Amino acid sequence: MGRPGFVLEVDERTPPLLVHEGEGFRLEKFPLGSRVIYPPDSLPPIRDVRGAIRHALEHPHGSEPLRELLKAGMKLTIAIDDISLPLPPMQSPDVRQLVLEEVIGLAARSGVEDLKLYMANSLHRRMTGAEIKHTVGERVHRSFYPKDLKNHDAEDRDNLVYLGKTDQGEEVELNKRAAESDLLIYVNINLVALDGGHKSVPVGLASYRSVRHHHNVHTMLHSKSYMDPRPGRSAIHDSCKRMGDLVKASGVKVFTIETTLNNRTFPEPFGFMNKREWEWSLLEQGTYLAAKKANDLSPSAARHQVWMRIKSPYGVTGVNAGETEAVHERTLAKLHEQQLVEVNGQSDVMVIGLPYLGPYNVNSIMNPILVHCLGLGYLFNMYRNKPVVRPGGVMIMFHPVPNEFHQVHHPSYVDFFEEVLAETNDPSTIESKYEERYATDPWYIHLYRKSHAYHGVHPFYMWYWGAHALDYLGDVIVVGGDPKTCQRLGYRAASSFRDALEMAGETVGRSPSISYLHVPPLAIADVR
Amino acid sequence: MGRKLTDEIRDVAKGWRWGRRTMIPRSAESSTPPPKRWDFPTDWARSDAAGVARDLILDVGLRSIIWNETSPEVFGLDNLEGLKGPVMFISNHSSHLDASIIMITLPKHWREKTATAAAKDYFFDVWWRSAFTALVYAGFPVERGAGERATAKAKELIRDGWSIIVFPEGTRSTDGWLQRFRHGTSRLAVEMSMPIVPIAIVGAYAAMPKGRSWVKPGRPPIRVRYGHPLFPREGETHQQLSLRMQQAVGELFDEDRTSWWQAQSRAARGETPKLSGPAGPGWLRTWEGTRPIRRSGEPPTWT
């Protein structure tokens, strides 16, 4: 049994602590008395994953066994979480591959012939064939791709169906094939509490018409946090639940399969990044030095390639199948066992090191908007009850924030940065003034459907993810950040951590309390 | 990015205390598992080549330093005449000088087959200290409080004919007075039926007490007294033997303070002064324990 999450109080015995900074990392000395929030130790993985999958399919929660739901002549659709999960991508075999092979094997034995698979990418970019192959495995890929294994297309009017409105007026529009199937099976990887549950089908297979009802500034400002999907805590989850209920009421039968992973995030030789620093062996200290120097000396293109090739040696900790809510309840329990850390009280300053990867730059570039989304969106929200930092507090992030964009994956981001952020960074103004135009721009839609671009509206959502943090924080300081880019984002750039603390002093005083959220591996702070 | 490698190495070396004992942040002590058990290999240090190096270090290096910085005198080596190893040398322990002084003062033919029991958690915690202890003192690690496991290596050495130096108090005295003898030492002697040579080291505490890394100035006097060997008696328990060992060391101290004759007489009457120091507050024990040691030739100024 691994150790639970842990909050360290920095004392004179504490070695310098590892801090991620994009495609780099460093050791940083923290002031005495700072708190450092570490995730629980990695949970032991399930040894026989295929056996666990078979057991889950045979003994589902709130549903008949999958075997009994599969019948000859039926129309079956399987939707699969896309490339945004997990982070970093898993070493082969991806758990989705293992689940799919069991499910498809069952379907074949049951005489199912009409079977189609969709990557549930919603408004994300289309995955390439190689990326899909890594996710679903060679057998599934060879059997179905590209004819019967496709990316969901949220702008394909012929393959979308309008199911109706929720009692809150939220329109639900889904992938037609999925909605009209006799059975829709959703295969998920639940990396964080934001994922899964009713956020799978009503979001992953939806269109802009549907997604805009919960991906907006109002919802984000009322999701405190969106890593806490309990009813009434997260407006986005409440909205997704209403939509999920409507999907169910519309007669769409969904069989959900959710999986959880442990937090073995970094493979060797980067295993030291998974460990608490004072437990580093001499070999790991040497590995840090070698990796750090090699990383610093590498040309940026080579460095980028190395980071993007990292595949995580995650172990599977849970497989649950059946009715969406019954499954998700168990999934969250397992997830919390792996990620939840009790933290007493808030701090004046929250420190995070932004890693090289977020959900939207796999095999891509983390542009400034994605830095905002990762820092003020996802990592700020890694809490339950209260944020780690107090209202009006300061967030210090480590990242170079280069002014770089992936021209294929993020074309609308470039314009968002140059046009929209040049005028304002207020989420509400941005939403009302620009969103509609970007969302319906024919060129962006064309690139989304035919190239590998994120939807034109996607950078807006990335900005909205950080709306709550922007509203809540007194200041955002980025150590090592490009000053011009940071200025555009509304941040302040500092050349060193010491400078950043000095600058933070203007907002929170000379002796602030400091909490460092030591991720990845991921942790959710349960702030009391 | 772009810091010099030397700066990075310096930060890591400082942060992880290279060459020093690993320390765990206080708030993490309860949740950090103990480091993996790893025994520093010491057999190499008892080879002939290591013996030559040891002689060189002890006779040329350490002897020069200690005999220059202090004024040691040795008495009672004649008690070793006619004695056959392996034997157990036991001594009071109040200074880092103790092991060095015994090793240096042992006759060469004894030293070449004598090893020193050293606390694993202190002397074998980092590689360089482990190597130094193993080479200079023919040291082998003893895990404090580990019961049978602690004496396994000692038994192996004794069976190979090695005499061993043991400090039965288990750790250095913090006030100069003798602490209770741990029973592991006498139990080992009983089990191995081996003779015990008591040694009293007088003045080492005053010269370099716990907490000092160098000898006090003024060439303080140190006297080393080897006593008559003790032999475990038929049916004697280790508790009884332990008391005899303490008594023997006490007599040697008494002999140093007075004379051989007076010490013998007092021992016969059961009046050997206790070495556990005066009862009372800690400062009083330290005060008494740090009284200057008389130099040879001077009459005792106190009794």
PDB file of C-alpha atoms in Angstrom, chain B residues 49-300:
ATOM      1  CA  ALA B  49      47.688  -5.175   1.852  1.00  0.00           C
ATOM      2  CA  ALA B  50      45.171  -3.229   3.906  1.00  0.00           C
ATOM      3  CA  GLY B  51      47.142  -4.190   7.020  1.00  0.00           C
ATOM      4  CA  VAL B  52      50.249  -2.573   5.569  1.00  0.00           C
ATOM      5  CA  ALA B  53      48.300   0.554   4.729  1.00  0.00           C
ATOM      6  CA  ARG B  54      46.767   0.543   8.216  1.00  0.00           C
ATOM      7  CA  ASP B  55      50.177   0.346   9.883  1.00  0.00           C
ATOM      8  CA  LEU B  56      51.324   3.253   7.785  1.00  0.00           C
ATOM      9  CA  ILE B  57      48.282   5.382   8.587  1.00  0.00           C
ATOM     10  CA  LEU B  58      48.344   4.574  12.289  1.00  0.00           C
ATOM     11  CA  ASP B  59      52.090   4.723  12.927  1.00  0.00           C
ATOM     12  CA  VAL B  60      52.993   7.561  10.617  1.00  0.00           C
ATOM     13  CA  GLY B  61      49.832   9.572  10.258  1.00  0.00           C
ATOM     14  CA  LEU B  62      47.598   9.304  13.294  1.00  0.00           C
ATOM     15  CA  ARG B  63      50.366   8.639  15.813  1.00  0.00           C
ATOM     16  CA  SER B  64      52.196  11.763  14.722  1.00  0.00           C
ATOM     17  CA  ILE B  65      49.101  13.862  15.067  1.00  0.00           C
ATOM     18  CA  ILE B  66      47.848  12.446  18.365  1.00  0.00           C
ATOM     19  CA  TRP B  67      51.259  12.292  20.016  1.00  0.00           C
ATOM     20  CA  ASN B  68      51.879  15.836  18.867  1.00  0.00           C
ATOM     21  CA  GLU B  69      48.554  17.227  19.994  1.00  0.00           C
ATOM     22  CA  THR B  70      48.275  15.267  23.264  1.00  0.00           C
ATOM     23  CA  SER B  71      50.637  13.669  25.769  1.00  0.00           C
ATOM     24  CA  PRO B  72      49.707  10.001  25.807  1.00  0.00           C
ATOM     25  CA  GLU B  73      51.214   7.400  28.123  1.00  0.00           C
ATOM     26  CA  VAL B  74      50.609   3.674  28.018  1.00  0.00           C
ATOM     27  CA  PHE B  75      50.717   1.275  30.953  1.00  0.00           C
ATOM     28  CA  GLY B  76      50.043  -2.416  31.472  1.00  0.00           C
ATOM     29  CA  LEU B  77      50.871  -3.820  28.056  1.00  0.00           C
ATOM     30  CA  ASP B  78      52.722  -6.550  29.921  1.00  0.00           C
ATOM     31  CA  ASN B  79      49.291  -7.949  30.786  1.00  0.00           C
ATOM     32  CA  LEU B  80      49.063  -9.148  27.201  1.00  0.00           C
ATOM     33  CA  GLU B  81      52.164 -11.279  27.496  1.00  0.00           C
ATOM     34  CA  GLY B  82      51.405 -14.958  27.326  1.00  0.00           C
ATOM     35  CA  LEU B  83      47.852 -14.250  26.278  1.00  0.00           C
ATOM     36  CA  LYS B  84      46.609 -15.870  23.097  1.00  0.00           C
ATOM     37  CA  GLY B  85      44.047 -14.363  20.790  1.00  0.00           C
ATOM     38  CA  PRO B  86      41.352 -13.935  19.991  1.00  0.00           C
ATOM     39  CA  VAL B  87      40.554 -11.671  22.906  1.00  0.00           C
ATOM     40  CA  MET B  88      38.049  -8.913  23.437  1.00  0.00           C
ATOM     41  CA  PHE B  89      39.501  -5.502  24.287  1.00  0.00           C
ATOM     42  CA  ILE B  90      36.962  -3.435  26.154  1.00  0.00           C
ATOM     43  CA  SER B  91      37.334   0.178  27.145  1.00  0.00           C
ATOM     44  CA  ASN B  92      35.447   3.140  28.449  1.00  0.00           C
ATOM     45  CA  HIS B  93      34.398   5.402  25.581  1.00  0.00           C
ATOM     46  CA  SER B  94      34.325   9.160  25.797  1.00  0.00           C
ATOM     47  CA  SER B  95      36.141  10.430  22.726  1.00  0.00           C
ATOM     48  CA  HIS B  96      36.852   9.778  19.066  1.00  0.00           C
ATOM     49  CA  LEU B  97      40.472   9.410  20.135  1.00  0.00           C
ATOM     50  CA  ASP B  98      39.768   6.132  21.957  1.00  0.00           C
ATOM     51  CA  ALA B  99      39.843   3.674  19.061  1.00  0.00           C
ATOM     52  CA  SER B 100      42.870   5.352  17.498  1.00  0.00           C
ATOM     53  CA  ILE B 101      44.807   5.294  20.767  1.00  0.00           C
ATOM     54  CA  ILE B 102      44.085   1.625  21.392  1.00  0.00           C
ATOM     55  CA  MET B 103      45.019   0.651  17.841  1.00  0.00           C
ATOM     56  CA  ILE B 104      48.213   2.689  17.986  1.00  0.00           C
ATOM     57  CA  THR B 105      49.262   1.419  21.407  1.00  0.00           C
ATOM     58  CA  LEU B 106      48.547  -2.253  20.721  1.00  0.00           C
ATOM     59  CA  PRO B 107      51.711  -4.252  20.045  1.00  0.00           C
ATOM     60  CA  LYS B 108      52.098  -4.857  16.335  1.00  0.00           C
ATOM     61  CA  HIS B 109      51.497  -8.609  16.458  1.00  0.00           C
ATOM     62  CA  TRP B 110      48.200  -7.952  18.277  1.00  0.00           C
ATOM     63  CA  ARG B 111      47.151  -5.098  16.060  1.00  0.00           C
ATOM     64  CA  GLU B 112      47.556  -7.042  12.844  1.00  0.00           C
ATOM     65  CA  LYS B 113      44.820  -9.403  13.936  1.00  0.00           C
ATOM     66  CA  THR B 114      42.542  -6.975  15.771  1.00  0.00           C
ATOM     67  CA  ALA B 115      39.335  -5.477  14.411  1.00  0.00           C
ATOM     68  CA  THR B 116      37.148  -2.712  15.862  1.00  0.00           C
ATOM     69  CA  ALA B 117      33.400  -2.886  16.311  1.00  0.00           C
ATOM     70  CA  ALA B 118      31.919   0.406  15.107  1.00  0.00           C
ATOM     71  CA  ALA B 119      28.352   1.643  15.157  1.00  0.00           C
ATOM     72  CA  LYS B 120      26.831   1.128  11.747  1.00  0.00           C
ATOM     73  CA  ASP B 121      24.544   4.147  11.915  1.00  0.00           C
ATOM     74  CA  TYR B 122      27.443   6.516  12.508  1.00  0.00           C
ATOM     75  CA  PHE B 123      30.657   5.060  11.134  1.00  0.00           C
ATOM     76  CA  PHE B 124      29.123   3.259   8.171  1.00  0.00           C
ATOM     77  CA  ASP B 125      26.574   5.829   6.996  1.00  0.00           C
ATOM     78  CA  VAL B 126      28.454   7.372   4.087  1.00  0.00           C
ATOM     79  CA  TRP B 127      30.994   5.712   1.854  1.00  0.00           C
ATOM     80  CA  TRP B 128      34.047   7.744   2.801  1.00  0.00           C
ATOM     81  CA  ARG B 129      33.517   7.356   6.538  1.00  0.00           C
ATOM     82  CA  SER B 130      32.841   3.655   6.040  1.00  0.00           C
ATOM     83  CA  ALA B 131      36.034   3.210   4.044  1.00  0.00           C
ATOM     84  CA  PHE B 132      38.060   5.185   6.595  1.00  0.00           C
ATOM     85  CA  THR B 133      36.685   3.181   9.534  1.00  0.00           C
ATOM     86  CA  ALA B 134      37.211  -0.119   7.760  1.00  0.00           C
ATOM     87  CA  LEU B 135      40.763   0.665   6.700  1.00  0.00           C
ATOM     88  CA  VAL B 136      42.179   2.505   9.706  1.00  0.00           C
ATOM     89  CA  TYR B 137      40.534   0.535  12.495  1.00  0.00           C
ATOM     90  CA  ALA B 138      39.863  -2.716  10.630  1.00  0.00           C
ATOM     91  CA  GLY B 139      36.347  -1.673  11.530  1.00  0.00           C
ATOM     92  CA  PHE B 140      33.237  -3.716  10.979  1.00  0.00           C
ATOM     93  CA  PRO B 141      29.670  -2.444  11.384  1.00  0.00           C
ATOM     94  CA  VAL B 142      27.560  -3.236  14.405  1.00  0.00           C
ATOM     95  CA  GLU B 143      23.894  -2.381  14.240  1.00  0.00           C
ATOM     96  CA  ARG B 144      22.883  -0.932  17.577  1.00  0.00           C
ATOM     97  CA  GLY B 145      19.894  -2.656  19.146  1.00  0.00           C
ATOM     98  CA  ALA B 146      19.763  -5.327  16.451  1.00  0.00           C
ATOM     99  CA  GLY B 147      20.148  -8.265  18.865  1.00  0.00           C
ATOM    100  CA  GLU B 148      21.574 -11.436  17.372  1.00  0.00           C
ATOM    101  CA  ARG B 149      22.089  -9.821  13.976  1.00  0.00           C
ATOM    102  CA  ALA B 150      24.400  -7.228  15.538  1.00  0.00           C
ATOM    103  CA  THR B 151      26.960  -9.772  16.698  1.00  0.00           C
ATOM    104  CA  ALA B 152      26.929 -12.060  13.645  1.00  0.00           C
ATOM    105  CA  LYS B 153      29.921 -10.399  12.010  1.00  0.00           C
ATOM    106  CA  ALA B 154      31.845 -10.250  15.306  1.00  0.00           C
ATOM    107  CA  LYS B 155      31.372 -13.986  15.827  1.00  0.00           C
ATOM    108  CA  GLU B 156      32.534 -14.679  12.296  1.00  0.00           C
ATOM    109  CA  LEU B 157      35.717 -12.675  12.902  1.00  0.00           C
ATOM    110  CA  ILE B 158      36.394 -14.256  16.293  1.00  0.00           C
ATOM    111  CA  ARG B 159      36.083 -17.702  14.744  1.00  0.00           C
ATOM    112  CA  ASP B 160      38.646 -16.575  12.161  1.00  0.00           C
ATOM    113  CA  GLY B 161      41.017 -15.714  15.017  1.00  0.00           C
ATOM    114  CA  TRP B 162      40.492 -11.965  15.104  1.00  0.00           C
ATOM    115  CA  SER B 163      40.562 -10.121  18.394  1.00  0.00           C
ATOM    116  CA  ILE B 164      38.041  -7.339  18.628  1.00  0.00           C
ATOM    117  CA  ILE B 165      37.902  -3.936  20.251  1.00  0.00           C
ATOM    118  CA  VAL B 166      34.499  -3.169  21.734  1.00  0.00           C
ATOM    119  CA  PHE B 167      33.180  -0.190  23.635  1.00  0.00           C
ATOM    120  CA  PRO B 168      30.496  -1.780  25.815  1.00  0.00           C
ATOM    121  CA  GLU B 169      28.821   1.536  26.567  1.00  0.00           C
ATOM    122  CA  GLY B 170      27.662   1.556  22.950  1.00  0.00           C
ATOM    123  CA  THR B 171      28.296   5.245  22.420  1.00  0.00           C
ATOM    124  CA  ARG B 172      30.552   8.031  23.628  1.00  0.00           C
ATOM    125  CA  SER B 173      29.835   9.448  27.047  1.00  0.00           C
ATOM    126  CA  THR B 174      28.406  12.950  26.995  1.00  0.00           C
ATOM    127  CA  ASP B 175      29.710  13.897  30.436  1.00  0.00           C
ATOM    128  CA  GLY B 176      32.926  11.912  30.755  1.00  0.00           C
ATOM    129  CA  TRP B 177      31.510   9.388  33.192  1.00  0.00           C
ATOM    130  CA  LEU B 178      31.104   5.718  32.550  1.00  0.00           C
ATOM    131  CA  GLN B 179      27.688   4.689  31.204  1.00  0.00           C
ATOM    132  CA  ARG B 180      25.973   1.385  31.760  1.00  0.00           C
ATOM    133  CA  PHE B 181      27.638  -1.472  29.873  1.00  0.00           C
ATOM    134  CA  ARG B 182      25.397  -3.032  27.265  1.00  0.00           C
ATOM    135  CA  HIS B 183      24.955  -6.717  27.816  1.00  0.00           C
ATOM    136  CA  GLY B 184      25.607  -7.630  24.183  1.00  0.00           C
ATOM    137  CA  THR B 185      29.348  -7.408  24.817  1.00  0.00           C
ATOM    138  CA  SER B 186      29.428  -9.763  27.800  1.00  0.00           C
ATOM    139  CA  ARG B 187      26.947 -12.101  26.108  1.00  0.00           C
ATOM    140  CA  LEU B 188      29.273 -12.346  23.138  1.00  0.00           C
ATOM    141  CA  ALA B 189      32.243 -13.045  25.413  1.00  0.00           C
ATOM    142  CA  VAL B 190      30.320 -15.761  27.241  1.00  0.00           C
ATOM    143  CA  GLU B 191      29.111 -17.333  24.015  1.00  0.00           C
ATOM    144  CA  MET B 192      32.581 -17.312  22.473  1.00  0.00           C
ATOM    145  CA  SER B 193      34.345 -18.160  25.785  1.00  0.00           C
ATOM    146  CA  MET B 194      36.995 -15.587  25.103  1.00  0.00           C
ATOM    147  CA  PRO B 195      39.213 -13.592  27.411  1.00  0.00           C
ATOM    148  CA  ILE B 196      38.476  -9.936  27.977  1.00  0.00           C
ATOM    149  CA  VAL B 197      41.208  -7.340  28.349  1.00  0.00           C
ATOM    150  CA  PRO B 198      39.912  -4.246  30.179  1.00  0.00           C
ATOM    151  CA  ILE B 199      41.353  -0.887  29.190  1.00  0.00           C
ATOM    152  CA  ALA B 200      40.925   2.461  30.880  1.00  0.00           C
ATOM    153  CA  ILE B 201      41.486   5.583  28.832  1.00  0.00           C
ATOM    154  CA  VAL B 202      41.894   8.545  31.140  1.00  0.00           C
ATOM    155  CA  GLY B 203      41.912  12.084  29.824  1.00  0.00           C
ATOM    156  CA  ALA B 204      40.513  11.508  26.347  1.00  0.00           C
ATOM    157  CA  TYR B 205      37.251  13.188  27.354  1.00  0.00           C
ATOM    158  CA  ALA B 206      39.083  16.231  28.597  1.00  0.00           C
ATOM    159  CA  ALA B 207      41.215  16.294  25.452  1.00  0.00           C
ATOM    160  CA  MET B 208      38.476  15.875  22.868  1.00  0.00           C
ATOM    161  CA  PRO B 209      34.950  15.371  24.193  1.00  0.00           C
ATOM    162  CA  LYS B 210      31.904  14.573  22.113  1.00  0.00           C
ATOM    163  CA  GLY B 211      31.102  17.522  19.890  1.00  0.00           C
ATOM    164  CA  ARG B 212      34.696  18.579  19.255  1.00  0.00           C
ATOM    165  CA  SER B 213      36.352  17.807  15.970  1.00  0.00           C
ATOM    166  CA  TRP B 214      39.893  18.536  17.101  1.00  0.00           C
ATOM    167  CA  VAL B 215      41.927  18.135  20.276  1.00  0.00           C
ATOM    168  CA  LYS B 216      41.942  20.957  22.800  1.00  0.00           C
ATOM    169  CA  PRO B 217      45.126  22.990  22.775  1.00  0.00           C
ATOM    170  CA  GLY B 218      47.838  22.470  25.388  1.00  0.00           C
ATOM    171  CA  ARG B 219      48.782  18.866  24.691  1.00  0.00           C
ATOM    172  CA  PRO B 220      46.388  17.475  27.298  1.00  0.00           C
ATOM    173  CA  PRO B 221      47.541  14.265  29.007  1.00  0.00           C
ATOM    174  CA  ILE B 222      45.954  10.949  28.105  1.00  0.00           C
ATOM    175  CA  ARG B 223      46.785   7.715  29.897  1.00  0.00           C
ATOM    176  CA  VAL B 224      45.924   4.278  28.618  1.00  0.00           C
ATOM    177  CA  ARG B 225      45.958   1.423  31.129  1.00  0.00           C
ATOM    178  CA  TYR B 226      45.664  -2.181  30.024  1.00  0.00           C
ATOM    179  CA  GLY B 227      44.413  -4.461  32.768  1.00  0.00           C
ATOM    180  CA  HIS B 228      44.593  -8.137  33.633  1.00  0.00           C
ATOM    181  CA  PRO B 229      42.556 -10.277  31.292  1.00  0.00           C
ATOM    182  CA  LEU B 230      39.237 -11.581  32.586  1.00  0.00           C
ATOM    183  CA  PHE B 231      38.039 -15.038  31.689  1.00  0.00           C
ATOM    184  CA  PRO B 232      34.371 -16.029  31.684  1.00  0.00           C
ATOM    185  CA  ARG B 233      33.879 -18.450  34.523  1.00  0.00           C
ATOM    186  CA  GLU B 234      32.101 -21.739  34.469  1.00  0.00           C
ATOM    187  CA  GLY B 235      28.372 -21.060  34.776  1.00  0.00           C
ATOM    188  CA  GLU B 236      28.813 -17.289  34.873  1.00  0.00           C
ATOM    189  CA  THR B 237      25.946 -15.345  33.339  1.00  0.00           C
ATOM    190  CA  HIS B 238      26.559 -12.481  30.986  1.00  0.00           C
ATOM    191  CA  GLN B 239      25.061 -10.098  33.545  1.00  0.00           C
ATOM    192  CA  GLN B 240      27.644 -11.203  36.112  1.00  0.00           C
ATOM    193  CA  LEU B 241      30.442 -10.954  33.592  1.00  0.00           C
ATOM    194  CA  SER B 242      29.296  -7.496  32.636  1.00  0.00           C
ATOM    195  CA  LEU B 243      29.571  -6.363  36.259  1.00  0.00           C
ATOM    196  CA  ARG B 244      33.087  -7.795  36.471  1.00  0.00           C
ATOM    197  CA  MET B 245      34.026  -5.936  33.337  1.00  0.00           C
ATOM    198  CA  GLN B 246      32.833  -2.645  34.774  1.00  0.00           C
ATOM    199  CA  GLN B 247      34.634  -3.410  38.042  1.00  0.00           C
ATOM    200  CA  ALA B 248      37.862  -4.114  36.135  1.00  0.00           C
ATOM    201  CA  VAL B 249      37.692  -0.821  34.273  1.00  0.00           C
ATOM    202  CA  GLY B 250      36.864   0.937  37.550  1.00  0.00           C
ATOM    203  CA  GLU B 251      39.955  -0.529  39.187  1.00  0.00           C
ATOM    204  CA  LEU B 252      42.111   0.728  36.364  1.00  0.00           C
ATOM    205  CA  PHE B 253      40.724   4.224  36.819  1.00  0.00           C
ATOM    206  CA  ASP B 254      41.333   3.939  40.550  1.00  0.00           C
ATOM    207  CA  GLU B 255      44.864   2.776  39.859  1.00  0.00           C
ATOM    208  CA  ASP B 256      45.397   5.823  37.675  1.00  0.00           C
ATOM    209  CA  ARG B 257      44.026   8.130  40.319  1.00  0.00           C
ATOM    210  CA  THR B 258      45.966   6.594  43.217  1.00  0.00           C
ATOM    211  CA  SER B 259      48.421   3.724  42.862  1.00  0.00           C
ATOM    212  CA  TRP B 260      48.321   0.091  41.877  1.00  0.00           C
ATOM    213  CA  TRP B 261      48.598  -0.948  45.515  1.00  0.00           C
ATOM    214  CA  GLN B 262      45.825   1.331  46.775  1.00  0.00           C
ATOM    215  CA  ALA B 263      43.567   0.333  43.952  1.00  0.00           C
ATOM    216  CA  GLN B 264      44.135  -3.332  44.692  1.00  0.00           C
ATOM    217  CA  SER B 265      43.467  -2.803  48.379  1.00  0.00           C
ATOM    218  CA  ARG B 266      40.262  -0.887  47.740  1.00  0.00           C
ATOM    219  CA  ALA B 267      39.112  -3.459  45.244  1.00  0.00           C
ATOM    220  CA  ALA B 268      39.701  -6.197  47.813  1.00  0.00           C
ATOM    221  CA  ARG B 269      37.566  -4.255  50.269  1.00  0.00           C
ATOM    222  CA  GLY B 270      34.935  -3.600  47.633  1.00  0.00           C
ATOM    223  CA  GLU B 271      35.558   0.107  47.875  1.00  0.00           C
ATOM    224  CA  THR B 272      36.563   0.892  44.317  1.00  0.00           C
ATOM    225  CA  PRO B 273      34.989   4.270  43.534  1.00  0.00           C
ATOM    226  CA  LYS B 274      32.105   4.054  41.120  1.00  0.00           C
ATOM    227  CA  LEU B 275      32.721   5.465  37.662  1.00  0.00           C
ATOM    228  CA  SER B 276      29.129   6.399  37.067  1.00  0.00           C
ATOM    229  CA  GLY B 277      29.832   9.859  38.461  1.00  0.00           C
ATOM    230  CA  PRO B 278      28.144  11.859  41.167  1.00  0.00           C
ATOM    231  CA  ALA B 279      24.400  11.872  41.496  1.00  0.00           C
ATOM    232  CA  GLY B 280      22.929  15.276  40.822  1.00  0.00           C
ATOM    233  CA  PRO B 281      22.086  17.603  38.004  1.00  0.00           C
ATOM    234  CA  GLY B 282      23.687  17.260  34.592  1.00  0.00           C
ATOM    235  CA  TRP B 283      25.913  20.285  35.034  1.00  0.00           C
ATOM    236  CA  LEU B 284      27.419  18.819  38.186  1.00  0.00           C
ATOM    237  CA  ARG B 285      28.345  15.568  36.439  1.00  0.00           C
ATOM    238  CA  THR B 286      29.888  17.508  33.560  1.00  0.00           C
ATOM    239  CA  TRP B 287      31.680  19.771  36.003  1.00  0.00           C
ATOM    240  CA  GLU B 288      33.159  16.851  37.824  1.00  0.00           C
ATOM    241  CA  GLY B 289      33.864  14.945  34.627  1.00  0.00           C
ATOM    242  CA  THR B 290      35.874  17.795  33.179  1.00  0.00           C
ATOM    243  CA  ARG B 291      38.239  18.255  36.117  1.00  0.00           C
ATOM    244  CA  PRO B 292      41.762  18.599  34.744  1.00  0.00           C
ATOM    245  CA  ILE B 293      43.656  15.333  34.623  1.00  0.00           C
ATOM    246  CA  ARG B 294      46.902  15.435  36.539  1.00  0.00           C
ATOM    247  CA  ARG B 295      49.992  15.187  34.451  1.00  0.00           C
ATOM    248  CA  SER B 296      52.404  12.361  35.169  1.00  0.00           C
ATOM    249  CA  GLY B 297      54.925  13.200  37.827  1.00  0.00           C
ATOM    250  CA  GLU B 298      52.605  15.619  39.548  1.00  0.00           C
ATOM    251  CA  PRO B 299      51.076  14.507  42.829  1.00  0.00           C
ATOM    252  CA  PRO B 300      47.355  14.058  42.700  1.00  0.00           C
TER     253      PRO B 300
END
